[in-house]
Short mmCIF file of C-alpha atoms and ligand atoms in Angstrom, two decimals:
data_model
loop_
_atom_site.label_atom_id
_atom_site.label_comp_id
_atom_site.label_asym_id
_atom_site.label_seq_id
_atom_site.Cartn_x
_atom_site.Cartn_y
_atom_site.Cartn_z
CA MET A 1 237.65 54.38 -90.79
CA GLU A 2 234.98 54.82 -88.10
CA PHE A 3 235.43 55.45 -84.38
CA GLY A 4 234.81 52.13 -82.59
CA LYS A 5 232.64 51.01 -79.69
CA TRP A 6 233.58 48.31 -77.15
CA TRP A 7 237.11 49.23 -76.12
CA VAL A 8 239.03 50.87 -73.27
CA GLU A 9 242.31 52.77 -73.09
CA ASP A 10 245.34 50.94 -71.67
CA LYS A 11 248.93 51.96 -70.87
CA GLU A 12 251.26 53.59 -73.43
CA GLN A 13 248.49 54.45 -75.87
CA LYS A 14 247.45 50.81 -76.20
CA VAL A 15 243.76 49.93 -76.43
CA ARG A 16 241.91 46.85 -75.15
CA CYS A 17 239.11 45.68 -77.47
CA LYS A 18 236.04 44.31 -75.69
CA LEU A 19 234.02 43.17 -78.69
CA CYS A 20 235.00 39.50 -78.58
CA PRO A 21 236.52 37.24 -75.90
CA HIS A 22 240.03 37.59 -77.38
CA HIS A 23 240.14 41.00 -75.65
CA CYS A 24 243.05 42.00 -77.90
CA LEU A 25 245.53 44.48 -76.44
CA ILE A 26 246.40 46.58 -79.50
CA SER A 27 249.47 48.83 -79.80
CA PRO A 28 249.35 52.11 -81.77
CA GLY A 29 249.31 51.46 -85.51
CA LYS A 30 248.41 47.78 -85.07
CA SER A 31 245.18 45.78 -85.52
CA GLY A 32 243.58 43.01 -83.48
CA ILE A 33 243.37 39.31 -84.43
CA CYS A 34 240.38 40.02 -86.70
CA ASN A 35 242.58 42.43 -88.69
CA VAL A 36 239.87 45.06 -89.00
CA ARG A 37 239.97 46.92 -85.67
CA LYS A 38 242.90 49.26 -85.47
CA ASN A 39 244.59 51.43 -82.85
CA ASN A 40 245.01 54.85 -84.39
CA ASP A 41 246.81 57.26 -82.02
CA GLY A 42 245.49 55.50 -78.91
CA GLN A 43 241.90 55.14 -80.11
CA LEU A 44 240.16 52.12 -81.62
CA TYR A 45 238.66 52.38 -85.09
CA SER A 46 236.73 49.98 -87.32
CA LEU A 47 238.35 49.62 -90.74
CA VAL A 48 235.29 47.98 -92.28
CA TYR A 49 232.46 50.29 -91.20
CA GLY A 50 230.55 51.17 -94.38
CA HIS A 51 232.63 48.83 -96.54
CA PRO A 52 230.77 45.70 -97.62
CA ALA A 53 232.87 43.10 -99.43
CA ALA A 54 229.93 40.87 -100.37
CA LEU A 55 226.33 41.90 -100.97
CA ASN A 56 223.63 39.64 -102.45
CA VAL A 57 219.96 38.79 -102.22
CA ASP A 58 219.56 35.23 -100.93
CA PRO A 59 216.69 33.01 -99.91
CA ILE A 60 216.66 33.02 -96.11
CA GLU A 61 217.04 29.21 -96.25
CA LYS A 62 220.58 29.73 -97.53
CA LYS A 63 221.75 31.32 -94.25
CA PRO A 64 220.57 28.66 -93.15
CA LEU A 65 217.39 29.71 -91.32
CA TYR A 66 214.54 27.25 -91.91
CA HIS A 67 212.11 28.39 -89.21
CA PHE A 68 212.23 32.17 -89.57
CA TYR A 69 210.03 33.65 -92.29
CA PRO A 70 210.39 30.62 -94.57
CA GLY A 71 210.52 31.44 -98.26
CA SER A 72 211.48 35.10 -97.71
CA ARG A 73 214.36 37.10 -99.18
CA ALA A 74 217.35 38.37 -97.21
CA LEU A 75 219.72 41.09 -98.33
CA SER A 76 222.98 39.45 -97.25
CA ILE A 77 225.98 41.56 -96.38
CA GLY A 78 229.50 40.81 -95.20
CA THR A 79 232.82 42.61 -94.92
CA VAL A 80 236.35 41.23 -94.69
CA GLY A 81 237.88 39.91 -91.45
CA CYS A 82 237.11 37.31 -88.79
CA ASN A 83 237.91 36.82 -85.10
CA LEU A 84 238.43 33.06 -85.46
CA THR A 85 241.14 31.38 -87.50
CA CYS A 86 239.41 28.15 -88.55
CA LYS A 87 241.73 25.81 -90.42
CA PHE A 88 238.72 24.55 -92.42
CA CYS A 89 237.33 27.99 -93.34
CA GLN A 90 235.15 27.87 -96.48
CA ASN A 91 235.28 31.64 -96.89
CA TRP A 92 238.89 32.35 -96.08
CA GLN A 93 239.48 34.99 -98.75
CA LEU A 94 236.95 37.23 -97.00
CA ALA A 95 237.69 36.04 -93.48
CA ARG A 96 241.42 36.61 -93.72
CA GLY A 97 240.85 40.18 -94.74
CA GLU A 98 241.77 40.90 -98.33
CA PHE A 99 240.85 44.56 -98.32
CA ARG A 100 240.95 44.83 -102.09
CA LYS A 101 237.73 42.81 -102.12
CA GLN A 102 235.84 45.71 -100.55
CA ARG A 103 233.13 47.28 -102.66
CA GLN A 104 232.23 50.93 -102.86
CA ALA A 105 231.38 52.51 -99.51
CA MET A 106 227.73 52.20 -98.43
CA SER A 107 226.16 53.94 -95.47
CA PRO A 108 223.68 52.10 -93.20
CA GLU A 109 220.88 54.16 -94.77
CA GLU A 110 221.94 53.04 -98.26
CA ILE A 111 221.98 49.37 -97.19
CA VAL A 112 218.43 49.58 -95.83
CA LYS A 113 217.29 51.46 -98.93
CA LEU A 114 218.74 48.69 -101.09
CA ALA A 115 216.93 46.04 -99.02
CA ARG A 116 213.64 47.85 -99.66
CA LYS A 117 214.37 48.27 -103.35
CA LYS A 118 215.10 44.53 -103.67
CA SER A 119 211.89 43.64 -101.76
CA CYS A 120 213.80 41.92 -98.97
CA ASP A 121 212.05 41.08 -95.71
CA SER A 122 215.31 40.97 -93.81
CA ILE A 123 218.97 41.98 -93.79
CA ALA A 124 221.38 39.17 -92.93
CA PHE A 125 224.88 39.85 -91.60
CA THR A 126 226.81 36.91 -92.95
CA TYR A 127 229.66 35.58 -95.18
CA ASN A 128 232.42 36.62 -92.75
CA GLU A 129 231.93 36.90 -88.98
CA PRO A 130 229.54 39.83 -88.49
CA THR A 131 230.54 40.46 -84.87
CA ILE A 132 233.72 42.14 -86.08
CA PHE A 133 231.70 44.79 -87.93
CA GLY A 134 229.44 45.28 -84.91
CA GLU A 135 229.26 49.09 -85.17
CA TYR A 136 228.13 48.95 -88.80
CA LEU A 137 225.53 46.21 -88.35
CA LEU A 138 224.14 47.89 -85.25
CA ASP A 139 223.50 51.13 -87.13
CA ILE A 140 221.99 49.21 -90.07
CA SER A 141 219.76 47.18 -87.72
CA LYS A 142 218.34 50.22 -85.95
CA ILE A 143 217.33 51.81 -89.25
CA ALA A 144 216.02 48.50 -90.62
CA HIS A 145 213.74 48.07 -87.60
CA GLN A 146 212.31 51.55 -88.08
CA GLN A 147 211.26 50.38 -91.55
CA ASP A 148 209.91 46.99 -90.44
CA ILE A 149 212.78 45.00 -91.94
CA LYS A 150 214.06 42.06 -89.86
CA THR A 151 217.72 41.53 -88.97
CA ILE A 152 219.74 38.33 -88.88
CA MET A 153 223.18 37.29 -87.63
CA VAL A 154 224.95 34.27 -89.11
CA THR A 155 227.64 33.99 -86.52
CA ASN A 156 230.30 31.91 -84.80
CA GLY A 157 229.00 33.23 -81.47
CA PHE A 158 232.45 34.37 -80.27
CA ILE A 159 231.34 37.68 -78.77
CA THR A 160 231.44 39.21 -75.29
CA GLU A 161 228.31 39.46 -73.19
CA GLU A 162 228.69 43.25 -73.17
CA ALA A 163 228.53 43.35 -76.97
CA VAL A 164 225.63 40.86 -77.06
CA ASN A 165 223.70 43.16 -74.75
CA ASP A 166 224.26 46.12 -77.09
CA ILE A 167 223.73 44.33 -80.40
CA TYR A 168 221.15 41.57 -79.93
CA PRO A 169 218.18 43.67 -78.76
CA ASN A 170 218.30 44.78 -82.42
CA ILE A 171 218.64 41.28 -83.92
CA ASP A 172 215.57 39.16 -84.68
CA ALA A 173 217.16 35.84 -85.55
CA ALA A 174 220.57 34.17 -85.47
CA ASN A 175 222.11 31.03 -86.83
CA VAL A 176 225.00 30.19 -84.54
CA ASP A 177 227.63 27.79 -85.80
CA ILE A 178 228.85 25.63 -82.91
CA LYS A 179 231.87 23.98 -84.48
CA PHE A 180 232.99 21.54 -81.79
CA PHE A 181 231.81 20.44 -78.41
CA THR A 182 235.24 20.20 -76.77
CA ASP A 183 237.33 23.18 -75.82
CA GLU A 184 240.55 21.48 -76.98
CA LEU A 185 239.31 21.17 -80.56
CA TYR A 186 237.94 24.70 -80.50
CA ARG A 187 241.29 26.12 -79.45
CA GLU A 188 243.34 23.98 -81.84
CA TYR A 189 241.24 24.37 -84.98
CA THR A 190 239.62 27.80 -84.58
CA GLY A 191 241.42 29.80 -81.89
CA GLY A 192 238.07 30.19 -80.10
CA ARG A 193 236.75 28.84 -76.79
CA LEU A 194 233.68 26.70 -76.36
CA GLN A 195 232.32 28.05 -73.07
CA ALA A 196 232.47 31.67 -74.24
CA ILE A 197 230.30 30.72 -77.23
CA LEU A 198 227.77 28.75 -75.19
CA ASP A 199 227.49 31.68 -72.75
CA ALA A 200 226.98 34.11 -75.63
CA ILE A 201 224.16 32.00 -77.11
CA LEU A 202 222.31 32.05 -73.79
CA ALA A 203 222.81 35.82 -73.61
CA MET A 204 221.39 36.21 -77.16
CA GLN A 205 218.37 34.15 -76.19
CA LYS A 206 217.62 36.48 -73.27
CA HIS A 207 217.10 39.27 -75.78
CA GLY A 208 214.42 37.26 -77.60
CA THR A 209 216.56 36.50 -80.67
CA PHE A 210 215.20 33.42 -82.50
CA ILE A 211 218.01 30.86 -82.63
CA GLU A 212 218.90 28.06 -85.01
CA ILE A 213 222.12 26.08 -84.60
CA THR A 214 224.54 24.78 -87.24
CA ASN A 215 227.13 22.07 -86.64
CA LEU A 216 229.74 21.47 -89.33
CA ILE A 217 230.54 17.76 -89.13
CA ILE A 218 234.21 17.05 -89.85
CA PRO A 219 235.09 13.35 -90.13
CA GLU A 220 237.47 12.08 -87.43
CA LEU A 221 237.26 15.38 -85.55
CA ASN A 222 233.75 15.97 -84.25
CA ASP A 223 231.75 13.00 -85.55
CA SER A 224 232.11 10.84 -82.45
CA PRO A 225 228.65 9.85 -81.13
CA LYS A 226 229.82 10.49 -77.56
CA GLU A 227 230.74 14.13 -78.19
CA PHE A 228 227.70 14.60 -80.40
CA LYS A 229 225.29 13.32 -77.72
CA LYS A 230 226.71 15.80 -75.21
CA PHE A 231 226.18 18.57 -77.76
CA ILE A 232 222.56 17.54 -78.40
CA ASN A 233 221.86 17.38 -74.66
CA TRP A 234 223.23 20.88 -74.23
CA ILE A 235 220.86 22.16 -76.93
CA LYS A 236 217.88 20.38 -75.39
CA GLU A 237 218.57 21.53 -71.85
CA ASN A 238 219.45 25.13 -72.69
CA LEU A 239 217.62 26.08 -75.87
CA GLY A 240 214.89 23.45 -76.00
CA GLU A 241 214.13 20.34 -78.04
CA GLU A 242 212.36 22.39 -80.73
CA THR A 243 215.52 24.32 -81.66
CA PRO A 244 216.27 23.73 -85.36
CA LEU A 245 219.63 22.03 -85.91
CA HIS A 246 221.50 22.04 -89.24
CA LEU A 247 224.08 19.28 -89.69
CA SER A 248 226.43 20.52 -92.35
CA ALA A 249 228.86 18.38 -94.38
CA PHE A 250 232.53 19.38 -94.45
CA HIS A 251 234.32 19.69 -97.80
CA PRO A 252 238.12 20.08 -97.96
CA ALA A 253 239.12 23.76 -97.80
CA TYR A 254 241.81 26.24 -96.80
CA LYS A 255 244.35 24.51 -94.51
CA MET A 256 242.44 21.21 -94.53
CA LYS A 257 242.46 20.48 -98.24
CA ASP A 258 243.66 16.90 -97.64
CA HIS A 259 241.02 16.02 -95.07
CA PRO A 260 238.19 13.72 -96.28
CA SER A 261 234.70 15.13 -96.96
CA THR A 262 231.73 14.17 -94.83
CA SER A 263 229.62 11.50 -96.48
CA LYS A 264 225.83 11.47 -96.56
CA SER A 265 225.81 8.28 -94.46
CA GLN A 266 227.93 9.96 -91.75
CA LEU A 267 225.40 12.79 -91.57
CA ASP A 268 222.53 10.27 -91.51
CA THR A 269 224.07 8.49 -88.51
CA LEU A 270 224.27 11.73 -86.53
CA TYR A 271 220.80 12.74 -87.72
CA GLU A 272 219.41 9.54 -86.18
CA ILE A 273 221.27 10.13 -82.91
CA ALA A 274 219.89 13.69 -82.66
CA LYS A 275 216.41 12.34 -83.33
CA GLU A 276 216.74 9.57 -80.73
CA GLN A 277 217.97 12.13 -78.21
CA GLY A 278 214.72 14.04 -78.77
CA LEU A 279 215.46 16.99 -81.06
CA LYS A 280 212.40 17.76 -83.20
CA TYR A 281 213.75 19.66 -86.20
CA ILE A 282 217.00 18.39 -87.72
CA TYR A 283 218.27 19.15 -91.22
CA GLU A 284 221.20 18.10 -93.38
CA GLY A 285 223.11 20.66 -95.43
CA ASN A 286 226.02 20.93 -97.87
CA VAL A 287 224.95 17.57 -99.26
CA ARG A 288 222.02 16.41 -101.40
CA SER A 289 219.40 15.29 -98.88
CA ASP A 290 215.80 15.58 -100.03
CA GLU A 291 214.36 13.62 -97.12
CA HIS A 292 216.15 15.65 -94.45
CA ASN A 293 215.52 19.04 -96.00
CA ASN A 294 211.79 19.23 -95.20
CA THR A 295 209.97 20.13 -91.97
CA TYR A 296 207.56 17.56 -90.53
CA CYS A 297 205.14 17.90 -87.64
CA PRO A 298 206.74 16.31 -84.55
CA ALA A 299 203.28 15.21 -83.33
CA CYS A 300 201.52 13.71 -86.37
CA GLY A 301 204.34 13.47 -88.94
CA ASN A 302 202.56 15.64 -91.56
CA LEU A 303 204.73 17.39 -94.13
CA LEU A 304 204.74 21.06 -93.08
CA ILE A 305 207.38 22.77 -95.21
CA GLU A 306 208.67 21.18 -98.39
CA ARG A 307 211.94 22.50 -99.80
CA SER A 308 213.87 21.96 -102.97
CA TYR A 309 217.44 22.99 -102.20
CA PHE A 310 216.90 26.49 -100.74
CA SER A 311 213.42 27.06 -102.20
CA VAL A 312 210.23 26.54 -100.27
CA THR A 313 207.87 24.64 -102.57
CA LYS A 314 205.05 24.09 -100.05
CA ASN A 315 204.18 25.60 -96.67
CA ASN A 316 201.28 23.95 -94.85
CA ILE A 317 201.74 25.73 -91.52
CA LYS A 318 198.63 27.68 -90.54
CA VAL A 319 199.17 30.51 -88.05
CA GLY A 320 202.05 28.69 -86.40
CA HIS A 321 200.24 25.34 -86.19
CA CYS A 322 200.00 22.01 -87.93
CA GLU A 323 196.47 20.99 -88.94
CA CYS A 324 196.59 18.45 -86.07
CA GLY A 325 196.74 21.40 -83.67
CA LYS A 326 200.42 21.10 -82.65
CA GLY A 327 202.15 24.48 -82.30
CA ILE A 328 205.22 24.65 -84.57
CA ASN A 329 208.34 26.59 -83.65
CA VAL A 330 208.26 28.77 -86.77
CA VAL A 331 208.26 32.57 -86.93
CA ASP A 332 206.22 33.64 -89.94
CA GLN A 333 204.05 36.45 -91.20
CA HIS A 334 201.39 34.04 -92.51
S1 SF4 B 1 236.89 41.90 -82.27
FE1 SF4 B 1 238.93 41.78 -83.23
S2 SF4 B 1 240.20 43.28 -82.19
FE2 SF4 B 1 238.39 42.96 -80.93
S3 SF4 B 1 239.00 41.41 -79.44
FE3 SF4 B 1 238.05 40.32 -81.16
S4 SF4 B 1 239.71 39.79 -82.55
FE4 SF4 B 1 240.51 41.31 -81.13
#
């Protein structure tokens, strides 16, 4: 158990957590909605600091990040717990906080040492919602940066501006999963709130974090062209038309085991809408899609990055440019 950041004292030894917009008021001996931030004698502690539950080396494409150091390796780390309660969660065993899944304790220094040993270019905070282990990832990130290792958040974006301002100056790239573009669906299916997430993304961007967006497409819920067009326009107007977008297929899971999967043709329809609306880099995930897994130059149409599943098989980008001269929104060491 580690003393927490982002909280204030309240009456009768209660504490108010300020890490995510739930702002949980937590009584002594109890935990917040995420299940991993506990009031111990009137003070807030993190139950997951130093306790990874999942730790693997992944291609960065698996996060998914397609425009940030393509072809590199990310040491990926997650704990248990989550601040949203998505009915369609694909990772619910971790998210719902089964503490027996925790591995041996590892300090931030040991995590960074492992990343170096495994020749990883970055450390990705992923699997469950990393915001809820903010203290741990912040300490890891500061040490990683001292050793020239990049840091990545794979996040639902449900975080307060105060916490963004503390954490994101230390984060190089983020994939933010915007799940719906109506507040009603957000509240009903995740317990989150749309506007808080959109505000947080803009706050992340102010700190120079490179952003890619994921949208899990769930048939009959968020596949309406009308809602989708609004979503695309928000991306264009706020993050820019060159923001990479990953359309991800839903497969039945957790409390939505009887809901139909997303078909390839449903993803293709939305892909075409996003393209017509002017987005330049759109990808399909969670489904076999060779043609929509590569990166093409938006100016001349040249193949820039060829991928096979999560492997980069060709990278024709030269110092951030296509051979036609168009600048490509890719962060790379090459
Ligand atoms: S991080 Fe956890 S404890 Fe804090 S406000 Fe969010 S859900 Fe509640």
